[in-house]
Tab-separated table of C-alpha atoms in Angstrom:
chain	number	residue	atom	x	y	z
C	1	UNK	CA	-17.552	-58.464	116.404
C	2	UNK	CA	-19.322	-61.050	118.528
C	3	UNK	CA	-16.403	-61.980	120.749
C	4	UNK	CA	-15.765	-58.773	122.697
C	5	UNK	CA	-16.582	-58.470	126.385
C	6	UNK	CA	-19.528	-56.099	125.878
C	7	UNK	CA	-21.311	-58.587	123.645
C	8	UNK	CA	-23.739	-61.086	125.135
C	9	UNK	CA	-25.269	-63.916	123.155
C	10	UNK	CA	-28.824	-64.498	124.401
C	11	UNK	CA	-29.879	-67.192	121.950
C	12	UNK	CA	-28.157	-69.515	119.481
C	13	UNK	CA	-30.050	-72.414	117.943
C	14	UNK	CA	-29.855	-74.788	114.999
C	15	UNK	CA	-32.388	-74.384	112.203
C	16	UNK	CA	-33.180	-77.476	110.153
C	17	UNK	CA	-33.690	-77.194	106.408
C	18	UNK	CA	-37.284	-77.822	105.339
C	19	UNK	CA	-38.607	-78.037	108.902
C	20	UNK	CA	-41.735	-75.934	108.426
C	21	UNK	CA	-43.559	-77.288	111.459
C	22	UNK	CA	-40.926	-75.820	113.816
C	23	UNK	CA	-40.607	-72.636	111.761
C	24	UNK	CA	-40.752	-69.622	114.044
C	25	UNK	CA	-40.034	-71.412	117.315
C	26	UNK	CA	-36.663	-69.709	117.795
C	27	UNK	CA	-38.124	-66.307	116.922
C	28	UNK	CA	-40.907	-66.973	119.402
C	29	UNK	CA	-38.405	-67.871	122.147
C	30	UNK	CA	-36.379	-64.751	121.452
C	31	UNK	CA	-39.538	-62.657	121.627
C	32	UNK	CA	-40.317	-64.041	125.103
C	33	UNK	CA	-36.750	-63.467	126.201
C	34	UNK	CA	-36.790	-59.832	125.059
C	35	UNK	CA	-40.101	-59.275	126.821
C	36	UNK	CA	-38.565	-60.566	130.060
C	37	UNK	CA	-35.587	-58.248	129.539
C	38	UNK	CA	-38.034	-55.328	129.438
C	39	UNK	CA	-37.563	-54.432	125.756
C	40	UNK	CA	-40.289	-52.124	124.382
C	41	UNK	CA	-43.045	-53.801	122.386
C	42	UNK	CA	-42.276	-51.731	119.265
C	43	UNK	CA	-38.654	-52.847	119.338
C	44	UNK	CA	-39.681	-56.439	119.994
C	45	UNK	CA	-41.965	-56.405	116.932
C	46	UNK	CA	-39.163	-55.074	114.736
C	47	UNK	CA	-36.749	-57.715	116.006
C	48	UNK	CA	-39.373	-60.480	115.752
C	49	UNK	CA	-40.153	-59.665	112.102
C	50	UNK	CA	-36.463	-59.714	111.188
C	51	UNK	CA	-35.759	-62.915	113.129
C	52	UNK	CA	-38.791	-64.732	111.758
C	53	UNK	CA	-37.994	-63.818	108.141
C	54	UNK	CA	-34.403	-64.992	108.654
C	55	UNK	CA	-35.524	-68.217	110.337
C	56	UNK	CA	-37.980	-69.018	107.532
C	57	UNK	CA	-35.305	-68.194	104.942
C	58	UNK	CA	-32.982	-70.813	106.428
C	59	UNK	CA	-35.835	-73.366	106.420
C	60	UNK	CA	-36.950	-72.540	102.879
C	61	UNK	CA	-33.718	-71.846	101.026
C	62	UNK	CA	-30.768	-73.393	102.823
C	63	UNK	CA	-29.282	-76.765	103.634
C	64	UNK	CA	-29.546	-75.983	107.343
C	65	UNK	CA	-27.977	-73.400	109.606
C	66	UNK	CA	-28.347	-71.464	112.811
C	67	UNK	CA	-29.919	-68.346	114.219
C	68	UNK	CA	-28.397	-66.266	117.014
C	69	UNK	CA	-29.072	-63.022	118.851
C	70	UNK	CA	-26.421	-60.887	120.524
C	71	UNK	CA	-26.951	-57.933	122.805
C	72	UNK	CA	-24.288	-55.311	122.172
C	73	UNK	CA	-23.958	-51.788	123.608
C	74	UNK	CA	-26.804	-49.785	122.075
C	75	UNK	CA	-28.000	-52.481	119.706
C	76	UNK	CA	-29.139	-56.054	119.172
C	77	UNK	CA	-27.658	-58.167	116.382
C	78	UNK	CA	-29.510	-61.054	114.793
C	79	UNK	CA	-27.142	-63.416	113.000
C	80	UNK	CA	-28.364	-66.039	110.532
C	81	UNK	CA	-25.797	-68.498	109.214
C	82	UNK	CA	-26.368	-71.326	106.793
C	83	UNK	CA	-24.309	-73.993	105.088
C	84	UNK	CA	-25.337	-73.294	101.524
C	85	UNK	CA	-26.152	-73.225	98.746
C	86	UNK	CA	-25.388	-69.467	98.846
C	87	UNK	CA	-27.181	-66.613	97.096
C	88	UNK	CA	-26.301	-66.355	93.418
C	89	UNK	CA	-27.036	-62.658	93.052
C	90	UNK	CA	-27.429	-60.739	96.326
C	91	UNK	CA	-28.601	-57.522	94.614
C	92	UNK	CA	-31.342	-59.445	92.827
C	93	UNK	CA	-32.384	-61.168	96.063
C	94	UNK	CA	-33.153	-57.721	97.510
C	95	UNK	CA	-35.422	-56.792	94.606
C	96	UNK	CA	-39.038	-56.793	95.854
C	97	UNK	CA	-40.848	-59.768	94.368
C	98	UNK	CA	-37.717	-61.643	93.266
C	99	UNK	CA	-37.911	-65.215	94.510
C	100	UNK	CA	-36.406	-68.623	93.914
C	101	UNK	CA	-38.895	-70.426	96.182
C	102	UNK	CA	-40.754	-73.528	95.037
C	103	UNK	CA	-44.480	-73.675	94.331
C	104	UNK	CA	-45.142	-75.679	97.510
C	105	UNK	CA	-43.442	-73.008	99.629
C	106	UNK	CA	-45.514	-70.303	97.925
C	107	UNK	CA	-48.709	-72.216	98.635
C	108	UNK	CA	-47.882	-71.863	102.334
C	109	UNK	CA	-47.741	-68.091	101.966
C	110	UNK	CA	-43.964	-67.769	101.824
C	111	UNK	CA	-41.410	-67.165	99.098
C	112	UNK	CA	-43.105	-64.084	97.699
C	113	UNK	CA	-39.805	-62.270	97.343
C	114	UNK	CA	-40.442	-59.793	100.150
C	115	UNK	CA	-38.482	-61.360	103.023
C	116	UNK	CA	-35.140	-59.622	102.556
C	117	UNK	CA	-36.985	-56.365	101.770
C	118	UNK	CA	-38.805	-56.569	105.088
C	119	UNK	CA	-35.551	-57.297	106.908
C	120	UNK	CA	-33.828	-54.349	105.239
C	121	UNK	CA	-36.784	-52.141	106.071
C	122	UNK	CA	-36.771	-52.894	109.787
C	123	UNK	CA	-33.007	-53.304	110.407
C	124	UNK	CA	-30.851	-50.272	111.171
C	125	UNK	CA	-27.853	-52.006	109.624
C	126	UNK	CA	-27.653	-55.104	107.464
C	127	UNK	CA	-24.644	-57.109	106.302
C	128	UNK	CA	-24.964	-59.992	103.851
C	129	UNK	CA	-22.073	-62.284	103.011
C	130	UNK	CA	-22.754	-65.114	100.624
C	131	UNK	CA	-20.619	-67.526	98.674
C	132	UNK	CA	-21.983	-70.105	96.277
C	133	UNK	CA	-21.408	-73.639	97.511
C	134	UNK	CA	-20.317	-72.363	100.945
C	135	UNK	CA	-23.202	-70.530	102.554
C	136	UNK	CA	-24.677	-67.248	103.661
C	137	UNK	CA	-24.249	-65.155	106.791
C	138	UNK	CA	-26.625	-62.285	107.457
C	139	UNK	CA	-26.168	-59.895	110.370
C	140	UNK	CA	-29.069	-57.550	111.038
C	141	UNK	CA	-28.567	-54.868	113.694
C	142	UNK	CA	-31.358	-53.050	115.483
C	143	UNK	CA	-30.615	-49.927	117.517
C	144	UNK	CA	-31.964	-50.076	121.067
C	145	UNK	CA	-33.559	-46.648	121.161
P	1	UNK	CA	-64.338	-52.736	116.988
P	2	UNK	CA	-65.405	-55.458	119.412
P	3	UNK	CA	-65.350	-59.167	118.613
P	4	UNK	CA	-69.156	-59.440	118.833
P	5	UNK	CA	-69.596	-56.850	116.083
P	6	UNK	CA	-67.060	-58.534	113.798
P	7	UNK	CA	-68.693	-61.892	114.515
P	8	UNK	CA	-72.134	-60.537	113.588
P	9	UNK	CA	-70.992	-58.626	110.491
P	10	UNK	CA	-69.190	-61.607	108.966
P	11	UNK	CA	-71.481	-64.293	110.434
P	12	UNK	CA	-68.439	-66.101	111.738
P	13	UNK	CA	-67.942	-69.340	113.554
P	14	UNK	CA	-65.643	-69.010	116.571
P	15	UNK	CA	-62.878	-71.614	116.505
P	16	UNK	CA	-60.872	-70.277	119.439
P	17	UNK	CA	-61.601	-67.233	121.573
P	18	UNK	CA	-58.848	-65.412	123.452
P	19	UNK	CA	-59.081	-64.811	127.192
P	20	UNK	CA	-58.640	-61.073	126.757
P	21	UNK	CA	-61.270	-58.719	125.391
P	22	UNK	CA	-60.467	-57.541	121.877
P	23	UNK	CA	-60.770	-54.005	120.597
P	24	UNK	CA	-59.588	-54.115	116.995
P	25	UNK	CA	-58.608	-50.792	115.375
P	26	UNK	CA	-57.356	-51.880	111.949
P	27	UNK	CA	-57.367	-54.787	109.535
P	28	UNK	CA	-55.420	-56.348	106.707
P	29	UNK	CA	-56.227	-59.064	104.174
P	30	UNK	CA	-53.359	-61.166	102.793
P	31	UNK	CA	-52.283	-64.640	101.759
P	32	UNK	CA	-48.598	-63.773	101.739
P	33	UNK	CA	-46.934	-63.922	105.119
P	34	UNK	CA	-44.264	-61.369	104.230
P	35	UNK	CA	-47.045	-58.945	103.368
P	36	UNK	CA	-48.532	-59.534	106.800
P	37	UNK	CA	-45.116	-58.911	108.371
P	38	UNK	CA	-44.917	-55.590	106.547
P	39	UNK	CA	-47.928	-54.483	108.612
P	40	UNK	CA	-46.937	-53.521	112.038
P	41	UNK	CA	-49.594	-51.948	114.199
P	42	UNK	CA	-51.064	-53.589	117.248
P	43	UNK	CA	-54.770	-54.388	117.658
P	44	UNK	CA	-55.002	-55.550	114.077
P	45	UNK	CA	-56.925	-58.428	112.577
P	46	UNK	CA	-55.871	-60.559	109.620
P	47	UNK	CA	-58.247	-61.939	106.992
P	48	UNK	CA	-56.641	-64.791	105.073
P	49	UNK	CA	-57.318	-67.861	102.982
P	50	UNK	CA	-54.355	-69.737	104.451
P	51	UNK	CA	-54.845	-72.043	107.420
P	52	UNK	CA	-51.413	-73.528	108.160
P	53	UNK	CA	-49.769	-73.001	111.594
P	54	UNK	CA	-47.346	-70.463	110.127
P	55	UNK	CA	-50.254	-68.037	109.849
P	56	UNK	CA	-50.518	-68.061	113.653
P	57	UNK	CA	-46.720	-67.801	114.003
P	58	UNK	CA	-46.739	-64.796	111.704
P	59	UNK	CA	-49.552	-63.213	113.727
P	60	UNK	CA	-47.622	-63.841	116.934
P	61	UNK	CA	-44.556	-62.012	115.608
P	62	UNK	CA	-46.427	-58.738	115.151
P	63	UNK	CA	-48.827	-59.110	118.107
P	64	UNK	CA	-51.817	-59.549	115.834
P	65	UNK	CA	-54.830	-60.439	117.964
P	66	UNK	CA	-57.379	-61.956	115.607
P	67	UNK	CA	-57.267	-64.171	112.505
P	68	UNK	CA	-60.322	-64.716	110.305
P	69	UNK	CA	-60.225	-67.536	107.761
P	70	UNK	CA	-62.311	-66.765	104.676
P	71	UNK	CA	-64.410	-68.949	102.349
P	72	UNK	CA	-65.400	-71.243	105.196
P	73	UNK	CA	-61.931	-72.699	105.628
P	74	UNK	CA	-61.299	-74.778	108.735
P	75	UNK	CA	-57.749	-74.762	110.101
P	76	UNK	CA	-55.924	-78.015	110.943
P	77	UNK	CA	-55.573	-78.952	114.621
P	78	UNK	CA	-51.906	-77.819	114.708
P	79	UNK	CA	-53.029	-74.301	113.837
P	80	UNK	CA	-55.693	-74.292	116.562
P	81	UNK	CA	-53.213	-75.660	119.122
P	82	UNK	CA	-50.739	-72.876	118.369
P	83	UNK	CA	-53.487	-70.245	118.569
P	84	UNK	CA	-54.476	-71.572	121.999
P	85	UNK	CA	-50.860	-71.472	123.123
P	86	UNK	CA	-50.425	-67.903	121.874
P	87	UNK	CA	-53.958	-66.857	122.881
P	88	UNK	CA	-54.852	-65.544	119.420
P	89	UNK	CA	-58.543	-65.601	118.478
P	90	UNK	CA	-59.522	-67.654	115.391
P	91	UNK	CA	-62.753	-67.178	113.441
P	92	UNK	CA	-63.978	-68.541	110.134
P	93	UNK	CA	-66.458	-66.941	107.744
P	94	UNK	CA	-68.162	-68.301	104.626
P	95	UNK	CA	-67.555	-64.966	102.891
P	96	UNK	CA	-64.707	-64.620	100.383
P	97	UNK	CA	-61.716	-62.381	101.167
P	98	UNK	CA	-62.778	-59.366	99.103
P	99	UNK	CA	-66.306	-59.320	100.472
P	100	UNK	CA	-65.205	-59.854	104.078
P	101	UNK	CA	-62.697	-56.988	103.805
P	102	UNK	CA	-65.362	-54.771	102.212
P	103	UNK	CA	-67.895	-55.411	104.972
P	104	UNK	CA	-65.438	-54.531	107.747
P	105	UNK	CA	-64.163	-51.492	105.853
P	106	UNK	CA	-67.697	-50.190	105.322
P	107	UNK	CA	-68.402	-50.690	109.015
P	108	UNK	CA	-65.544	-48.332	109.859
P	109	UNK	CA	-62.539	-50.588	110.372
P	110	UNK	CA	-59.554	-48.800	108.899
P	111	UNK	CA	-56.858	-50.363	106.741
P	112	UNK	CA	-53.553	-51.231	108.364
P	113	UNK	CA	-50.683	-48.843	107.675
P	114	UNK	CA	-47.442	-50.158	106.256
P	115	UNK	CA	-44.099	-49.810	108.009
P	116	UNK	CA	-45.210	-47.806	110.979
P	117	UNK	CA	-42.864	-49.000	113.715
P	118	UNK	CA	-41.301	-45.712	114.803
């Protein structure tokens, strides 16, 4: 999907596992970029919420990964990839309030089991591929209208 | 609601004040960042007991203009630095979350609506 000529990657950055102090920096950069591209503030907020939740998910739950944004005709795709451990039960992970986050993560205000729900709420299309021991790829698409 | 009124109602201490004049139209109180991200209107303030830099990051994502720390909590310098960078006003009040929310609500500040990005 990402390799055709109409698709333009505007950001692609590594996300380090457990790196809370940098958490949100990529989302922040993307937000600035979209503002410069003249994207409406409502659309930017939607995209920022999705990107930030995905970025924090990689930091909290994964062994490291990356976050990318692609501009495609009529839509923007946010792609989060990580190198494991994979989601054991994807359906459960989408249940509001379901969380596998540690106590220390919760004390910071994260891991309340609402992240994927928020993403689903704001994305126009969402694809989740996850394999235990391999990793997770999430592609969230937002229509540009 | 102007900053001066909020400041007087909650007897706040100003930690960082934004360059732009605030006119807040709604408020939310939360300690869970995903709950904050479920709110989506502009010109909103957040009352919270959390003080880590991610609170400011979260505010930045949804263009939230004002954060009030409750129960007299003082944020670490990393949080203040990020607020300065993002130009988001930080206040602290001695009042607990429930009371602070109640005071602003009684003074006419409406609750934030959920999921309203149309």
